[in-house]
Coordinates of N, CA and C in Angstrom, one line a residue:
M511 N -0.5 -14.7 -5.0 CA 0.5 -14.5 -6.1 C 0.8 -13.1 -6.2
P512 N 2.0 -12.6 -6.2 CA 2.4 -11.2 -6.3 C 2.2 -10.7 -7.7
P513 N 1.9 -9.5 -7.9 CA 1.7 -8.9 -9.2 C 3.1 -9.0 -10.0
S514 N 3.0 -8.8 -11.3 CA 4.2 -8.8 -12.1 C 5.0 -7.5 -11.7
P515 N 6.4 -7.6 -11.9 CA 7.2 -6.4 -11.5 C 6.8 -5.1 -12.2
D516 N 6.1 -5.2 -13.3 CA 5.7 -3.9 -14.0 C 4.3 -3.6 -13.7
A517 N 3.7 -4.2 -12.7 CA 2.3 -3.9 -12.3 C 2.1 -2.4 -12.0
N518 N 0.9 -1.9 -12.2 CA 0.6 -0.5 -11.9 C 0.3 -0.3 -10.5
I519 N 1.3 -0.1 -9.6 CA 1.1 0.2 -8.2 C 1.6 1.6 -8.0
G520 N 1.3 2.2 -6.9 CA 1.7 3.6 -6.6 C 3.1 3.8 -6.2
F521 N 3.9 2.8 -6.3 CA 5.4 3.0 -6.1 C 6.1 1.8 -6.7
T522 N 7.4 2.0 -7.0 CA 8.1 1.0 -7.7 C 9.1 0.4 -6.7
L523 N 9.2 -0.9 -6.7 CA 10.1 -1.7 -5.9 C 11.1 -2.4 -6.7
T524 N 12.3 -2.5 -6.2 CA 13.3 -3.3 -6.9 C 13.0 -4.8 -6.6
P525 N 13.6 -5.7 -7.4 CA 13.3 -7.1 -7.2 C 13.8 -7.5 -5.7
E526 N 14.9 -6.9 -5.3 CA 15.3 -7.3 -3.9 C 14.3 -6.8 -2.9
A527 N 13.7 -5.6 -3.1 CA 12.7 -5.1 -2.1 C 11.5 -5.9 -2.1
R528 N 11.1 -6.4 -3.3 CA 9.9 -7.3 -3.4 C 10.2 -8.6 -2.6
T529 N 11.4 -9.1 -2.7 CA 11.7 -10.3 -2.0 C 11.7 -10.0 -0.5
G530 N 12.2 -8.9 -0.1 CA 12.3 -8.5 1.3 C 10.9 -8.4 1.9
I531 N 10.0 -7.7 1.1 CA 8.6 -7.6 1.6 C 7.9 -8.9 1.7
R532 N 8.1 -9.8 0.7 CA 7.5 -11.1 0.8 C 8.0 -11.9 2.0
R533 N 9.3 -11.8 2.3 CA 9.9 -12.5 3.5 C 9.3 -12.0 4.8
I534 N 9.1 -10.7 4.9 CA 8.6 -10.1 6.1 C 7.1 -10.4 6.3
I535 N 6.3 -10.3 5.3 CA 4.9 -10.5 5.5 C 4.6 -12.0 5.6
E536 N 5.3 -12.9 4.9 CA 5.1 -14.3 5.1 C 5.5 -14.7 6.5
G537 N 6.6 -14.1 7.0 CA 7.0 -14.4 8.4 C 5.9 -14.0 9.4
L538 N 5.2 -12.9 9.2 CA 4.1 -12.5 10.1 C 3.0 -13.4 10.0
A539 N 2.6 -13.8 8.7 CA 1.5 -14.7 8.5 C 1.8 -16.0 9.1
G540 N 3.0 -16.5 9.1 CA 3.4 -17.7 9.7 C 3.2 -17.7 11.2
E541 N 3.4 -16.5 11.8 CA 3.3 -16.4 13.3 C 1.9 -16.3 13.8
L542 N 1.0 -15.8 12.9 CA -0.4 -15.6 13.3 C -1.3 -16.7 12.6
P543 N -1.7 -17.7 13.3 CA -2.5 -18.8 12.7 C -3.8 -18.2 12.0
Q544 N -4.2 -18.8 10.9 CA -5.3 -18.4 10.2 C -5.4 -16.9 9.8
S545 N -4.3 -16.4 9.3 CA -4.2 -15.0 9.0 C -3.8 -14.9 7.5
T546 N -4.1 -13.7 6.9 CA -3.7 -13.3 5.6 C -3.1 -11.9 5.8
V547 N -1.9 -11.7 5.2 CA -1.3 -10.3 5.3 C -1.2 -9.8 3.9
V548 N -1.7 -8.6 3.7 CA -1.7 -7.9 2.4 C -1.1 -6.6 2.5
L549 N -0.3 -6.2 1.5 CA 0.3 -4.9 1.3 C -0.2 -4.3 0.1
T550 N -0.8 -3.1 0.2 CA -1.4 -2.4 -1.0 C -0.8 -1.0 -1.1
D551 N -1.1 -0.4 -2.2 CA -0.8 1.1 -2.3 C -2.1 1.8 -1.8
F552 N -2.0 3.1 -1.8 CA -3.2 3.9 -1.3 C -4.4 3.8 -2.1
A553 N -4.3 3.3 -3.4 CA -5.4 3.1 -4.3 C -6.1 1.8 -4.1
G554 N -5.5 0.9 -3.2 CA -6.0 -0.4 -3.0 C -5.5 -1.5 -3.9
R555 N -4.5 -1.1 -4.8 CA -3.9 -2.1 -5.7 C -2.9 -3.0 -4.9
I556 N -3.0 -4.2 -5.0 CA -2.2 -5.2 -4.2 C -0.8 -5.2 -4.6
V557 N 0.1 -5.1 -3.7 CA 1.6 -5.2 -3.9 C 2.0 -6.6 -3.7
D558 N 1.5 -7.2 -2.6 CA 1.9 -8.6 -2.3 C 0.9 -9.1 -1.3
I559 N 0.7 -10.5 -1.3 CA -0.2 -11.2 -0.4 C 0.6 -12.3 0.2
A560 N 0.4 -12.5 1.5 CA 1.0 -13.7 2.2 C -0.2 -14.6 2.6
R561 N -0.3 -15.8 2.2 CA -1.3 -16.8 2.5 C -2.7 -16.3 2.1
K562 N -2.9 -16.3 0.8 CA -4.3 -15.8 0.3 C -5.3 -16.8 0.8
P563 N -6.4 -16.3 1.3 CA -7.5 -17.1 1.8 C -8.4 -17.6 0.7
V564 N -9.0 -18.8 0.9 CA -9.9 -19.3 0.0 C -11.3 -18.8 0.3
G565 N -12.0 -18.3 -0.7 CA -13.4 -17.9 -0.6 C -13.5 -16.4 -0.2
L566 N -12.4 -15.7 0.0 CA -12.5 -14.2 0.3 C -12.0 -13.5 -0.9
N567 N -12.7 -12.4 -1.2 CA -12.3 -11.5 -2.3 C -11.3 -10.5 -1.8
V568 N -10.1 -10.8 -1.7 CA -9.0 -10.0 -1.2 C -8.9 -8.7 -2.0
E569 N -9.1 -8.7 -3.3 CA -9.1 -7.5 -4.1 C -10.1 -6.5 -3.7
A570 N -11.3 -7.0 -3.4 CA -12.4 -6.1 -3.0 C -12.1 -5.5 -1.6
I571 N -11.6 -6.4 -0.7 CA -11.2 -5.9 0.7 C -10.2 -4.9 0.6
A572 N -9.2 -5.0 -0.3 CA -8.1 -4.1 -0.4 C -8.6 -2.7 -1.0
A573 N -9.5 -2.8 -1.9 CA -10.1 -1.5 -2.5 C -10.9 -0.8 -1.4
L574 N -11.7 -1.6 -0.7 CA -12.6 -1.0 0.3 C -11.7 -0.4 1.5
A575 N -10.6 -1.1 1.8 CA -9.7 -0.6 2.8 C -9.1 0.7 2.4
A576 N -8.8 0.9 1.1 CA -8.2 2.1 0.6 C -9.2 3.2 0.8
G577 N -10.5 3.0 0.5 CA -11.5 4.0 0.6 C -11.7 4.4 2.0
V578 N -11.7 3.4 2.9 CA -11.9 3.7 4.4 C -10.7 4.5 4.9
H579 N -9.5 4.2 4.4 CA -8.3 4.9 4.8 C -8.4 6.3 4.4
A580 N -8.8 6.6 3.1 CA -8.9 7.9 2.6 C -9.8 8.8 3.4
S581 N -11.0 8.3 3.8 CA -11.9 9.1 4.6 C -11.4 9.2 6.1
T582 N -10.8 8.2 6.6 CA -10.4 8.2 8.0 C -9.1 9.1 8.1
R583 N -8.3 9.2 7.1 CA -7.1 10.0 7.2 C -7.5 11.5 7.4
A584 N -8.5 11.9 6.7 CA -9.0 13.3 6.9 C -9.4 13.5 8.3
L585 N -10.1 12.6 8.9 CA -10.6 12.7 10.3 C -9.4 12.7 11.2
A586 N -8.4 11.8 11.0 CA -7.3 11.7 11.9 C -6.4 13.0 11.8
N587 N -6.3 13.6 10.6 CA -5.5 14.8 10.5 C -6.2 16.0 11.2
T588 N -7.5 16.0 11.2 CA -8.3 17.0 11.9 C -8.1 16.9 13.4
M589 N -7.9 15.7 13.8 CA -7.7 15.4 15.3 C -6.3 15.6 15.7
G590 N -5.4 15.9 14.7 CA -4.0 16.1 15.0 C -3.2 14.7 15.0
D591 N -3.8 13.7 14.5 CA -3.1 12.4 14.5 C -2.7 12.0 13.1
S592 N -1.4 11.8 12.9 CA -1.0 11.4 11.6 C -0.7 9.9 11.5
D593 N -0.6 9.2 12.6 CA -0.4 7.8 12.6 C -1.5 7.1 13.3
F594 N -2.2 6.2 12.6 CA -3.4 5.5 13.1 C -3.5 4.2 12.5
S595 N -4.3 3.3 13.2 CA -4.7 2.1 12.6 C -6.2 1.9 12.8
M596 N -6.7 1.0 12.0 CA -8.2 0.7 12.1 C -8.4 -0.8 12.3
L597 N -9.4 -1.1 13.1 CA -9.7 -2.5 13.3 C -11.2 -2.7 13.1
F598 N -11.5 -3.6 12.2 CA -12.9 -4.0 12.0 C -13.1 -5.4 12.5
E599 N -14.1 -5.6 13.3 CA -14.3 -6.8 14.0 C -15.7 -7.4 13.7
H600 N -15.8 -8.7 13.5 CA -17.1 -9.3 13.2 C -17.2 -10.5 14.2
D601 N -18.1 -10.3 15.2 CA -18.4 -11.4 16.2 C -17.1 -11.8 16.9
A602 N -16.1 -11.0 17.1 CA -14.9 -11.3 17.8 C -14.2 -12.5 17.1
D603 N -14.6 -12.9 15.9 CA -14.1 -14.1 15.3 C -13.3 -13.7 14.1
R604 N -13.8 -12.7 13.3 CA -13.0 -12.3 12.1 C -12.7 -10.8 12.2
V605 N -11.4 -10.5 11.9 CA -10.9 -9.2 12.1 C -10.2 -8.7 10.9
V606 N -10.3 -7.4 10.5 CA -9.5 -6.8 9.5 C -8.8 -5.6 10.1
Y607 N -7.5 -5.7 10.1 CA -6.6 -4.6 10.7 C -6.0 -3.8 9.5
I608 N -6.1 -2.5 9.6 CA -5.6 -1.7 8.5 C -4.7 -0.6 9.1
R609 N -3.5 -0.4 8.5 CA -2.6 0.6 9.0 C -1.8 1.2 7.8
P610 N -1.8 2.5 7.7 CA -0.9 3.1 6.7 C 0.5 3.1 7.0
L611 N 1.4 2.9 6.0 CA 2.8 2.8 6.3 C 3.6 3.8 5.4
C612 N 4.5 4.6 5.9 CA 5.4 5.4 5.2 C 4.8 6.4 4.2
G613 N 3.5 6.7 4.3 CA 2.9 7.6 3.4 C 2.8 7.0 2.0
K614 N 2.9 5.6 1.9 CA 2.9 5.0 0.5 C 2.0 3.8 0.5
A615 N 1.9 3.1 1.6 CA 1.2 1.8 1.5 C 0.2 1.6 2.6
L616 N -0.6 0.6 2.4 CA -1.6 0.1 3.5 C -1.2 -1.3 3.8
F617 N -1.1 -1.5 5.1 CA -0.8 -2.9 5.6 C -2.1 -3.4 6.2
L618 N -2.6 -4.5 5.6 CA -3.9 -5.2 6.0 C -3.6 -6.6 6.5
V619 N -4.2 -6.9 7.6 CA -4.1 -8.3 8.1 C -5.6 -8.7 8.4
L620 N -5.9 -9.9 7.8 CA -7.2 -10.5 8.0 C -6.9 -11.7 9.0
L621 N -7.6 -11.7 10.1 CA -7.3 -12.6 11.2 C -8.6 -13.4 11.6
K622 N -8.4 -14.5 12.3 CA -9.4 -15.2 13.0 C -9.1 -14.9 14.5
G623 N -10.1 -14.3 15.2 CA -9.9 -14.0 16.6 C -9.3 -12.6 16.8
A624 N -10.0 -11.8 17.7 CA -9.6 -10.5 17.9 C -8.3 -10.4 18.8
A625 N -8.1 -11.4 19.6 CA -6.9 -11.4 20.5 C -5.6 -11.2 19.7
A626 N -5.5 -11.8 18.6 CA -4.3 -11.8 17.8 C -4.0 -10.3 17.2
A627 N -5.1 -9.6 17.0 CA -5.0 -8.2 16.5 C -4.3 -7.3 17.5
D628 N -4.4 -7.6 18.8 CA -3.9 -6.7 19.8 C -2.4 -6.4 19.7
S629 N -1.7 -7.4 19.2 CA -0.2 -7.3 19.1 C 0.3 -6.6 17.8
L630 N -0.6 -6.3 16.9 CA -0.2 -5.8 15.6 C 0.4 -4.4 15.7
D631 N -0.2 -3.5 16.5 CA 0.4 -2.2 16.6 C 1.8 -2.3 17.2
N632 N 2.0 -3.1 18.2 CA 3.3 -3.3 18.8 C 4.3 -3.8 17.9
R633 N 3.9 -4.8 17.0 CA 4.8 -5.3 16.0 C 5.2 -4.3 15.0
L634 N 4.3 -3.4 14.6 CA 4.6 -2.4 13.6 C 5.5 -1.3 14.2
E635 N 5.4 -1.2 15.5 CA 6.3 -0.2 16.2 C 7.6 -0.8 16.5
G636 N 7.8 -2.1 16.4 CA 9.1 -2.7 16.7 C 9.9 -3.0 15.5
Q637 N 10.7 -4.1 15.6 CA 11.6 -4.4 14.5 C 10.9 -4.8 13.2
F638 N 9.8 -5.5 13.3 CA 9.0 -5.9 12.1 C 8.6 -4.6 11.3
G639 N 8.1 -3.6 12.0 CA 7.7 -2.4 11.3 C 8.9 -1.6 10.8
T640 N 10.0 -1.6 11.5 CA 11.2 -1.0 11.0 C 11.7 -1.6 9.8
D641 N 11.7 -2.9 9.7 CA 12.2 -3.6 8.5 C 11.3 -3.3 7.3
L642 N 10.0 -3.3 7.5 CA 9.1 -3.1 6.4 C 9.2 -1.6 6.0
A643 N 9.3 -0.7 6.9 CA 9.4 0.7 6.6 C 10.7 1.0 5.8
N644 N 11.8 0.4 6.2 CA 13.1 0.6 5.5 C 12.9 0.2 4.0
I645 N 12.2 -0.8 3.7 CA 12.0 -1.2 2.3 C 11.1 -0.2 1.6
L646 N 10.0 0.2 2.2 CA 9.1 1.1 1.6 C 9.7 2.5 1.4
E647 N 10.5 2.9 2.3 CA 11.1 4.3 2.2 C 12.0 4.4 0.9
E648 N 12.5 3.2 0.5 CA 13.4 3.2 -0.7 C 12.6 3.1 -2.0
A649 N 11.3 2.8 -1.9 CA 10.4 2.7 -3.1 C 10.4 4.0 -3.8
R650 N 10.3 4.0 -5.1 CA 10.3 5.2 -5.9 C 8.9 5.4 -6.4
E651 N 8.6 6.6 -6.8 CA 7.4 6.9 -7.5 C 7.4 6.3 -8.8
P652 N 6.3 5.8 -9.4 CA 6.3 5.2 -10.7 C 6.7 6.3 -11.8
L653 N 7.2 5.8 -12.9 CA 7.5 6.7 -14.0 C 6.1 7.3 -14.5
K654 N 6.1 8.5 -14.8 CA 4.9 9.1 -15.4 C 5.2 9.7 -16.7
A655 N 4.2 9.7 -17.6 CA 4.3 10.3 -18.9 C 4.2 11.8 -18.7
V656 N 5.1 12.6 -19.2 CA 5.1 14.0 -19.1 C 4.7 14.6 -20.5
P657 N 3.6 15.4 -20.5 CA 3.2 16.0 -21.8 C 4.3 17.0 -22.3
P658 N 4.4 17.1 -23.6 CA 5.4 18.0 -24.1 C 5.1 19.5 -23.7
P659 N 6.1 20.3 -23.6 CA 5.8 21.7 -23.2 C 5.0 22.4 -24.2
R660 N 4.2 23.3 -23.7 CA 3.4 24.2 -24.7 C 4.3 25.2 -25.3
V661 N 4.1 25.4 -26.6 CA 5.0 26.4 -27.3 C 4.1 27.6 -27.6
D662 N 4.7 28.8 -27.2 CA 4.1 30.0 -27.5 C 4.5 30.5 -28.8
L663 N 3.6 30.4 -29.8 CA 3.9 30.7 -31.2 C 4.1 32.2 -31.4
S664 N 3.6 33.1 -30.5 CA 3.7 34.5 -30.7 C 5.1 35.0 -30.7
G665 N 6.0 34.3 -30.0 CA 7.4 34.8 -29.9 C 8.3 34.2 -30.9
M666 N 7.8 33.4 -31.8 CA 8.6 32.8 -32.9 C 8.5 33.6 -34.2
P667 N 9.6 33.5 -35.0 CA 9.5 34.1 -36.3 C 8.4 33.5 -37.1
D668 N 7.7 34.3 -37.9 CA 6.6 33.9 -38.7 C 6.8 32.6 -39.4
S669 N 7.9 32.5 -40.1 CA 8.2 31.3 -40.9 C 8.2 30.0 -40.0
L670 N 8.8 30.1 -38.8 CA 8.9 29.0 -37.9 C 7.5 28.7 -37.3
G671 N 6.8 29.7 -37.0 CA 5.4 29.6 -36.4 C 4.5 28.9 -37.4
D672 N 4.6 29.3 -38.7 CA 3.8 28.7 -39.7 C 4.1 27.2 -39.9
H673 N 5.4 26.9 -39.8 CA 5.8 25.5 -39.9 C 5.3 24.7 -38.7
V674 N 5.3 25.2 -37.5 CA 4.9 24.5 -36.3 C 3.4 24.3 -36.4
R675 N 2.6 25.3 -36.9 CA 1.2 25.2 -37.0 C 0.8 24.1 -37.9

């Protein structure tokens, strides 16, 4: 179930963009048997899920993926690599694939079988990735509360400064 439109995620999507993301990730989940596709912000807050699995804590996986991405990004940058993906495999049966997108989001896929994960980098470099990137590129930063400007009372007339104090 996607979060409400006013959910606190690291970027803001229009209703049309949310529909587009849902269509894209559900399409991929439909092509990969026994998979779950999750889009999060860099803090691990879920933007959308296609085919939520039973018995897995997707929220915890998303938060842990964000932490892994944060530490791995520093290593990748040190190695001169700005685009990377990560693959975690358990007994060649269960796989978690993580890839950052557009400097805004993390793309996670939970799969059965490592063979299906091999095609994910190619898909993200093809039309699937282009369609998803086009939507994310248009996402805006969330509105932020801006504190009022500080007032320097020393430059004000005494009567106004006393009033402000």
